[in-house]
């Protein structure tokens, strides 16, 4: 009976040791699962931030392209207006010269009349 009691106590000791090992392993597993979930959430959040940043970057690039396009149109318009103004000024100078000559001719005609 003492042998059976010793054997039973030894078995109980091994069982308790196995339970302790299992409990420790389960605790480590649960901590690892929690760490994994936290890491997955962190990755998801950072991925969203990255995607938002990429979207914002593309919007900024489009804005720059639009601004550059507006700038090019404004420069072309300015050049066209400047050319038109130069042409109008040349026409005005020519008209003033013709007017001056006509005025001189009229004055000469009145003096000779």
PDB file of C-alpha atoms in Angstrom:
ATOM      1  CA  UNK A   1       0.000   0.000   0.000  1.00  0.00           C
ATOM      2  CA  UNK A   2       2.899   2.321   0.702  1.00  0.00           C
ATOM      3  CA  UNK A   3       4.194   1.682  -2.827  1.00  0.00           C
ATOM      4  CA  UNK A   4       0.824   2.544  -4.321  1.00  0.00           C
ATOM      5  CA  UNK A   5       0.609   5.651  -2.144  1.00  0.00           C
ATOM      6  CA  UNK A   6       4.105   6.731  -3.240  1.00  0.00           C
ATOM      7  CA  UNK A   7       3.258   5.987  -6.853  1.00  0.00           C
ATOM      8  CA  UNK A   8       0.006   7.935  -6.547  1.00  0.00           C
ATOM      9  CA  UNK A   9       1.781  10.880  -4.912  1.00  0.00           C
ATOM     10  CA  UNK A  10       4.443  10.782  -7.605  1.00  0.00           C
ATOM     11  CA  UNK A  11       1.755  10.757 -10.295  1.00  0.00           C
ATOM     12  CA  UNK A  12      -0.005  13.645  -8.599  1.00  0.00           C
ATOM     13  CA  UNK A  13       3.292  15.546  -8.466  1.00  0.00           C
ATOM     14  CA  UNK A  14       3.886  14.963 -12.192  1.00  0.00           C
ATOM     15  CA  UNK A  15       0.288  15.990 -12.947  1.00  0.00           C
ATOM     16  CA  UNK A  16       0.675  19.216 -10.964  1.00  0.00           C
ATOM     17  CA  UNK A  17       3.957  19.906 -12.740  1.00  0.00           C
ATOM     18  CA  UNK A  18       2.279  19.313 -16.130  1.00  0.00           C
ATOM     19  CA  UNK A  19      -0.624  21.589 -15.138  1.00  0.00           C
ATOM     20  CA  UNK A  20       1.826  24.280 -14.047  1.00  0.00           C
ATOM     21  CA  UNK A  21       3.753  23.950 -17.329  1.00  0.00           C
ATOM     22  CA  UNK A  22       0.489  24.013 -19.303  1.00  0.00           C
ATOM     23  CA  UNK A  23      -0.747  27.065 -17.386  1.00  0.00           C
ATOM     24  CA  UNK A  24       2.555  28.845 -18.000  1.00  0.00           C
ATOM     25  CA  UNK A  25       2.428  27.932 -21.693  1.00  0.00           C
ATOM     26  CA  UNK A  26      -1.191  29.112 -21.900  1.00  0.00           C
ATOM     27  CA  UNK A  27      -0.250  32.422 -20.244  1.00  0.00           C
ATOM     28  CA  UNK A  28       2.627  32.911 -22.680  1.00  0.00           C
ATOM     29  CA  UNK A  29       0.315  32.015 -25.586  1.00  0.00           C
ATOM     30  CA  UNK A  30      -2.350  34.498 -24.438  1.00  0.00           C
ATOM     31  CA  UNK A  31       0.272  37.233 -24.035  1.00  0.00           C
ATOM     32  CA  UNK A  32       1.573  36.460 -27.516  1.00  0.00           C
ATOM     33  CA  UNK A  33      -1.975  36.596 -28.924  1.00  0.00           C
ATOM     34  CA  UNK A  34      -2.565  39.956 -27.247  1.00  0.00           C
ATOM     35  CA  UNK A  35       0.739  41.258 -28.593  1.00  0.00           C
ATOM     36  CA  UNK A  36      -0.181  39.984 -32.066  1.00  0.00           C
ATOM     37  CA  UNK A  37      -3.590  41.701 -31.941  1.00  0.00           C
ATOM     38  CA  UNK A  38      -1.964  44.926 -30.786  1.00  0.00           C
ATOM     39  CA  UNK A  39       0.607  44.679 -33.577  1.00  0.00           C
ATOM     40  CA  UNK A  40      -2.102  43.972 -36.172  1.00  0.00           C
ATOM     41  CA  UNK A  41      -4.104  46.975 -34.966  1.00  0.00           C
ATOM     42  CA  UNK A  42      -0.963  49.096 -35.061  1.00  0.00           C
ATOM     43  CA  UNK A  43      -0.193  47.945 -38.610  1.00  0.00           C
ATOM     44  CA  UNK A  44      -3.788  48.621 -39.712  1.00  0.00           C
ATOM     45  CA  UNK A  45      -3.673  52.125 -38.204  1.00  0.00           C
ATOM     46  CA  UNK A  46      -0.299  52.914 -39.764  1.00  0.00           C
ATOM     47  CA  UNK A  47      -1.450  51.516 -43.099  1.00  0.00           C
ATOM     48  CA  UNK A  48      -4.464  53.833 -42.997  1.00  0.00           C
ATOM     49  CA  UNK A  49      -2.217  56.790 -42.140  1.00  0.00           C
ATOM     50  CA  UNK A  50       0.087  55.835 -45.015  1.00  0.00           C
ATOM     51  CA  UNK A  51      -2.796  55.503 -47.478  1.00  0.00           C
ATOM     52  CA  UNK A  52      -4.213  58.844 -46.328  1.00  0.00           C
ATOM     53  CA  UNK A  53      -0.794  60.439 -46.754  1.00  0.00           C
ATOM     54  CA  UNK A  54      -0.456  58.980 -50.255  1.00  0.00           C
ATOM     55  CA  UNK A  55      -3.928  60.263 -51.161  1.00  0.00           C
ATOM     56  CA  UNK A  56      -3.074  63.704 -49.787  1.00  0.00           C
ATOM     57  CA  UNK A  57       0.229  63.680 -51.658  1.00  0.00           C
ATOM     58  CA  UNK A  58      -1.534  62.884 -54.940  1.00  0.00           C
ATOM     59  CA  UNK A  59      -4.084  65.639 -54.271  1.00  0.00           C
ATOM     60  CA  UNK A  60      -1.208  68.067 -53.648  1.00  0.00           C
ATOM     61  CA  UNK A  61       0.514  66.966 -56.867  1.00  0.00           C
ATOM     62  CA  UNK A  62      -2.740  67.483 -58.776  1.00  0.00           C
ATOM     63  CA  UNK A  63      -3.093  70.914 -57.204  1.00  0.00           C
ATOM     64  CA  UNK A  64       0.450  71.797 -58.302  1.00  0.00           C
ATOM     65  CA  UNK A  65      -0.322  70.567 -61.838  1.00  0.00           C
ATOM     66  CA  UNK A  66      -3.511  72.647 -61.869  1.00  0.00           C
ATOM     67  CA  UNK A  67      -1.666  75.695 -60.553  1.00  0.00           C
ATOM     68  CA  UNK A  68       1.061  75.265 -63.148  1.00  0.00           C
ATOM     69  CA  UNK A  69      -1.569  74.928 -65.871  1.00  0.00           C
ATOM     70  CA  UNK A  70      -3.279  78.111 -64.640  1.00  0.00           C
ATOM     71  CA  UNK A  71       0.115  79.831 -64.514  1.00  0.00           C
ATOM     72  CA  UNK A  72       0.923  78.788 -68.103  1.00  0.00           C
ATOM     73  CA  UNK A  73      -2.460  80.087 -69.301  1.00  0.00           C
ATOM     74  CA  UNK A  74      -1.907  83.349 -67.421  1.00  0.00           C
ATOM     75  CA  UNK A  75       1.564  83.760 -68.962  1.00  0.00           C
ATOM     76  CA  UNK A  76       0.182  83.102 -72.464  1.00  0.00           C
ATOM     77  CA  UNK A  77      -2.640  85.571 -71.838  1.00  0.00           C
ATOM     78  CA  UNK A  78      -0.154  88.151 -70.549  1.00  0.00           C
ATOM     79  CA  UNK A  79       2.042  87.647 -73.618  1.00  0.00           C
ATOM     80  CA  UNK A  80      -0.981  87.999 -75.929  1.00  0.00           C
ATOM     81  CA  UNK A  81      -2.148  91.156 -74.144  1.00  0.00           C
ATOM     82  CA  UNK A  82       1.404  92.574 -74.179  1.00  0.00           C
ATOM     83  CA  UNK A  83       1.683  91.875 -77.900  1.00  0.00           C
ATOM     84  CA  UNK A  84      -1.723  93.418 -78.493  1.00  0.00           C
ATOM     85  CA  UNK A  85      -0.750  96.452 -76.413  1.00  0.00           C
ATOM     86  CA  UNK A  86       2.534  96.841 -78.327  1.00  0.00           C
ATOM     87  CA  UNK A  87       0.644  96.596 -81.598  1.00  0.00           C
ATOM     88  CA  UNK A  88      -1.965  99.100 -80.402  1.00  0.00           C
ATOM     89  CA  UNK A  89       0.782 101.477 -79.281  1.00  0.00           C
ATOM     90  CA  UNK A  90       2.493 101.209 -82.684  1.00  0.00           C
ATOM     91  CA  UNK A  91      -0.836 101.894 -84.388  1.00  0.00           C
ATOM     92  CA  UNK A  92      -1.412 104.867 -82.061  1.00  0.00           C
ATOM     93  CA  UNK A  93       2.049 106.313 -82.834  1.00  0.00           C
ATOM     94  CA  UNK A  94       1.431 105.872 -86.580  1.00  0.00           C
ATOM     95  CA  UNK A  95      -1.972 107.535 -86.232  1.00  0.00           C
ATOM     96  CA  UNK A  96      -0.450 110.427 -84.272  1.00  0.00           C
ATOM     97  CA  UNK A  97       2.177 110.885 -87.001  1.00  0.00           C
ATOM     98  CA  UNK A  98      -0.532 110.894 -89.705  1.00  0.00           C
ATOM     99  CA  UNK A  99      -2.586 113.329 -87.649  1.00  0.00           C
ATOM    100  CA  UNK A 100       0.453 115.574 -87.183  1.00  0.00           C
ATOM    101  CA  UNK A 101       1.194 115.492 -90.935  1.00  0.00           C
ATOM    102  CA  UNK A 102      -2.440 116.173 -91.758  1.00  0.00           C
ATOM    103  CA  UNK A 103      -2.484 119.067 -89.275  1.00  0.00           C
ATOM    104  CA  UNK A 104       0.708 120.475 -90.823  1.00  0.00           C
ATOM    105  CA  UNK A 105      -0.761 120.093 -94.318  1.00  0.00           C
ATOM    106  CA  UNK A 106      -3.967 121.832 -93.241  1.00  0.00           C
ATOM    107  CA  UNK A 107      -2.035 124.682 -91.683  1.00  0.00           C
ATOM    108  CA  UNK A 108       0.063 125.041 -94.847  1.00  0.00           C
ATOM    109  CA  UNK A 109      -3.102 124.965 -96.964  1.00  0.00           C
ATOM    110  CA  UNK A 110      -4.708 127.665 -94.827  1.00  0.00           C
ATOM    111  CA  UNK A 111      -1.567 129.767 -94.999  1.00  0.00           C
ATOM    112  CA  UNK A 112      -1.440 129.464 -98.798  1.00  0.00           C
ATOM    113  CA  UNK A 113      -5.126 130.119 -99.268  1.00  0.00           C
TER     114      UNK A 113
END
